[in-house]
XYZ file of N, CA and C in Angstrom:
303
model
N 20.243 -11.011 -11.302
C 19.301 -10.705 -10.247
C 19.047 -11.974 -9.450
N 18.965 -11.844 -8.144
C 18.767 -13.002 -7.277
C 17.370 -13.574 -7.446
N 17.211 -14.911 -7.258
C 15.885 -15.498 -7.346
C 14.954 -14.849 -6.323
N 13.714 -14.639 -6.740
C 12.738 -14.069 -5.832
C 12.764 -12.550 -5.775
N 13.651 -11.924 -6.566
C 13.734 -10.463 -6.574
C 12.981 -9.947 -7.788
N 12.257 -8.875 -7.590
C 11.509 -8.282 -8.687
C 10.359 -9.176 -9.111
N 10.191 -9.359 -10.412
C 9.084 -10.142 -10.936
C 9.325 -11.632 -10.909
N 10.457 -12.101 -10.403
C 10.789 -13.524 -10.438
C 10.319 -14.284 -9.199
N 9.628 -13.660 -8.284
C 9.208 -14.311 -7.052
C 8.106 -15.323 -7.368
N 8.201 -16.536 -6.776
C 7.156 -17.522 -7.033
C 5.858 -17.108 -6.350
N 4.733 -17.514 -6.909
C 3.411 -17.062 -6.462
C 3.119 -17.362 -4.994
N 3.382 -18.589 -4.477
C 3.067 -18.842 -3.062
C 3.867 -17.951 -2.110
N 5.142 -17.729 -2.396
C 5.958 -16.860 -1.545
C 5.430 -15.428 -1.600
N 5.110 -14.970 -2.804
C 4.596 -13.614 -2.959
C 3.296 -13.445 -2.165
N 2.389 -14.432 -2.253
C 1.112 -14.371 -1.524
C 1.356 -14.340 -0.010
N 2.292 -15.145 0.474
C 2.613 -15.181 1.901
C 3.131 -13.825 2.366
N 4.032 -13.237 1.594
C 4.587 -11.934 1.963
C 3.515 -10.850 1.935
N 2.646 -10.873 0.915
C 1.585 -9.872 0.829
C 0.626 -10.009 2.007
N 0.294 -11.255 2.378
C -0.615 -11.486 3.498
C 0.012 -10.999 4.800
N 1.288 -11.325 5.022
C 1.980 -10.884 6.238
C 2.055 -9.365 6.280
N 2.384 -8.745 5.164
C 2.474 -7.285 5.111
C 1.112 -6.662 5.353
N 0.082 -7.242 4.742
C -1.265 -6.729 4.920
C -1.718 -6.845 6.365
N -1.383 -7.951 7.000
C -1.749 -8.163 8.399
C -1.063 -7.118 9.292
N 0.231 -6.907 9.079
C 0.951 -5.909 9.876
C 0.383 -4.517 9.634
N 0.057 -4.242 8.387
C -0.507 -2.933 8.062
C -1.854 -2.748 8.761
N -2.677 -3.782 8.786
C -3.967 -3.694 9.468
C -3.788 -3.425 10.956
N -2.777 -4.029 11.571
C -2.489 -3.793 12.993
C -2.096 -2.332 13.213
N -1.233 -1.815 12.344
C -0.785 -0.420 12.458
C -1.967 0.530 12.288
N -2.832 0.248 11.314
C -3.991 1.106 11.073
C -4.924 1.094 12.282
N -5.160 -0.095 12.856
C -6.029 -0.184 14.035
C -5.445 0.617 15.197
N -4.124 0.484 15.414
C -3.493 1.237 16.505
C -3.607 2.739 16.261
N -3.440 3.152 15.029
C -3.531 4.576 14.704
C -4.953 5.091 14.912
N -5.943 4.281 14.540
C -7.331 4.700 14.731
C -7.679 4.817 16.212
N -7.091 3.948 17.034
C -7.366 3.969 18.470
C -6.665 5.130 19.175
N -5.653 5.697 18.541
C -4.889 6.793 19.143
C -5.554 8.130 18.795
N -5.050 9.175 19.421
C -5.532 10.521 19.113
C -5.115 10.876 17.689
N -6.016 11.550 16.956
C -5.677 11.949 15.589
C -4.458 12.867 15.602
N -3.533 12.601 14.749
C -2.290 13.342 14.694
C -2.371 14.428 13.627
N -2.150 15.667 14.018
C -2.075 16.745 13.032
C -0.860 16.483 12.161
N -1.091 16.425 10.851
C -0.036 16.037 9.926
C 0.040 17.028 8.772
N 1.204 17.646 8.601
C 1.405 18.541 7.460
C 1.581 17.705 6.207
N 0.773 18.001 5.209
C 0.874 17.340 3.905
C 1.370 18.423 2.957
N 2.646 18.316 2.584
C 3.304 19.390 1.848
C 3.124 19.222 0.344
N 2.626 20.286 -0.269
C 2.446 20.400 -1.711
C 1.577 19.273 -2.280
N 0.380 19.067 -1.736
C -0.498 18.034 -2.288
C -1.211 18.551 -3.541
N -0.412 18.906 -4.556
C -0.956 19.531 -5.759
C -1.105 18.531 -6.901
N -1.268 17.249 -6.544
C -1.600 16.225 -7.526
C -2.702 15.360 -6.908
N -3.494 14.706 -7.734
C -4.653 13.976 -7.206
C -4.305 12.879 -6.197
N -3.237 12.132 -6.413
C -2.938 11.027 -5.496
C -2.484 11.536 -4.132
N -1.698 12.605 -4.087
C -1.261 13.163 -2.800
C -2.445 13.718 -2.013
N -3.281 14.463 -2.702
C -4.422 15.080 -2.032
C -5.438 14.027 -1.597
N -5.760 13.095 -2.477
C -6.751 12.077 -2.102
C -6.211 11.160 -1.011
N -4.911 10.896 -1.006
C -4.320 10.080 0.055
C -4.462 10.740 1.417
N -4.230 12.040 1.472
C -4.384 12.773 2.733
C -5.833 12.757 3.185
N -6.756 12.942 2.257
C -8.173 12.952 2.603
C -8.660 11.563 3.006
N -8.165 10.525 2.335
C -8.519 9.153 2.705
C -8.041 8.844 4.120
N -6.817 9.253 4.437
C -6.270 9.019 5.782
C -7.095 9.764 6.826
N -7.584 10.942 6.469
C -8.432 11.705 7.383
C -9.766 10.977 7.593
N -10.381 10.535 6.502
C -11.670 9.833 6.611
C -11.549 8.528 7.380
N -10.383 7.900 7.320
C -10.148 6.665 8.069
C -9.850 6.939 9.536
N -9.717 8.201 9.887
C -9.448 8.559 11.275
C -7.991 8.424 11.670
N -7.090 8.471 10.679
C -5.668 8.301 10.963
C -4.950 9.612 11.231
N -5.327 10.665 10.508
C -4.638 11.956 10.648
C -5.649 13.094 10.598
N -5.188 14.245 11.032
C -5.897 15.506 10.836
C -4.984 16.315 9.910
N -5.259 16.303 8.583
C -4.313 16.909 7.640
C -4.289 18.427 7.690
N -3.093 18.951 7.486
C -2.884 20.378 7.286
C -2.215 20.476 5.916
N -2.955 20.953 4.935
C -2.448 21.038 3.573
C -1.581 22.280 3.435
N -0.351 22.105 2.973
C 0.605 23.207 2.861
C 1.087 23.282 1.424
N 0.919 24.435 0.797
C 1.367 24.612 -0.582
C 0.666 25.800 -1.198
N 0.643 25.835 -2.510
C -0.049 26.915 -3.210
C -1.554 26.649 -3.139
N -2.244 27.485 -2.413
C -3.675 27.280 -2.192
C -4.443 27.138 -3.508
N -4.158 27.982 -4.470
C -4.882 27.937 -5.743
C -4.690 26.584 -6.435
N -3.460 26.057 -6.413
C -3.189 24.752 -7.046
C -3.930 23.629 -6.323
N -3.895 23.660 -5.001
C -4.561 22.623 -4.205
C -6.062 22.652 -4.479
N -6.647 23.851 -4.484
C -8.087 23.966 -4.737
C -8.444 23.542 -6.160
N -7.585 23.848 -7.125
C -7.819 23.448 -8.513
C -7.847 21.927 -8.638
N -6.877 21.266 -8.002
C -6.828 19.797 -8.029
C -8.060 19.226 -7.342
N -8.410 19.774 -6.200
C -9.586 19.294 -5.467
C -10.846 19.425 -6.321
N -11.030 20.576 -6.940
C -12.215 20.791 -7.772
C -12.226 19.865 -8.986
N -11.085 19.752 -9.656
C -11.008 18.936 -10.874
C -11.268 17.460 -10.612
N -10.943 17.010 -9.407
C -11.081 15.581 -9.084
C -12.182 15.322 -8.054
N -13.031 16.329 -7.845
C -14.185 16.197 -6.949
C -13.778 15.723 -5.552
N -12.711 16.346 -5.019
C -12.218 16.039 -3.679
C -12.675 17.148 -2.740
N -13.362 16.783 -1.688
C -13.919 17.760 -0.754
C -12.874 18.146 0.290
N -12.396 19.390 0.210
C -11.424 19.865 1.196
C -12.052 20.893 2.139
N -13.378 20.988 2.106
C -14.079 21.906 3.009
C -13.773 21.528 4.454
N -13.340 22.510 5.245
C -13.053 22.277 6.654
C -11.662 21.723 6.929
N -10.877 21.446 5.877
C -9.509 20.957 6.058
C -8.587 22.176 6.152
N -7.689 22.168 7.127
C -6.744 23.281 7.286
C -5.862 23.379 6.048
N -5.694 24.610 5.560
C -4.890 24.832 4.362
C -3.989 26.032 4.602
N -2.686 25.842 4.464
C -1.719 26.916 4.641
C -1.180 27.290 3.266
N -1.452 28.511 2.831
C -0.985 28.972 1.526
C 0.473 29.396 1.631
N 1.356 28.565 1.083
C 2.787 28.880 1.127
C 3.128 29.969 0.117
N 2.276 30.155 -0.909
C 2.482 31.224 -1.867
C 3.613 30.983 -2.851
N 4.366 29.913 -2.661
C 5.470 29.575 -3.564
C 5.762 28.086 -3.408
N 6.618 27.558 -4.256
C 6.985 26.135 -4.133
C 7.640 25.888 -2.788
N 7.144 24.886 -2.078
C 7.727 24.563 -0.780
C 8.666 23.374 -0.871
N 8.708 22.743 -2.026
C 9.639 21.633 -2.266
C 10.633 22.044 -3.338
N 11.889 21.629 -3.208
C 12.857 21.964 -4.255
C 12.534 21.197 -5.533
N 12.883 21.733 -6.706
C 12.642 21.009 -7.956
C 13.433 19.707 -7.994
N 12.847 18.724 -8.609
C 13.508 17.415 -8.685
C 14.269 17.278 -9.978
């Protein structure tokens, strides 16, 4: 493995890269917040991280999520993890919308 790849990166280089990446990400987030909210289909958010990520992006003013998948599964995840999906568009696909992995 080449030096600096994976866990072998020296701390100052890693910090510099993280800072640069964070700075660019902050610029992108600011531009997105200044733009019109984009309606975004979030397909099969039937796990806590997918669903909470969509809701976090909505609360940050980045997207207007449209949740697409099995409505019962999405609501179960939301309830189990205390995620408020009231008022969020939800399209019940009634079946798996993603192929099995």
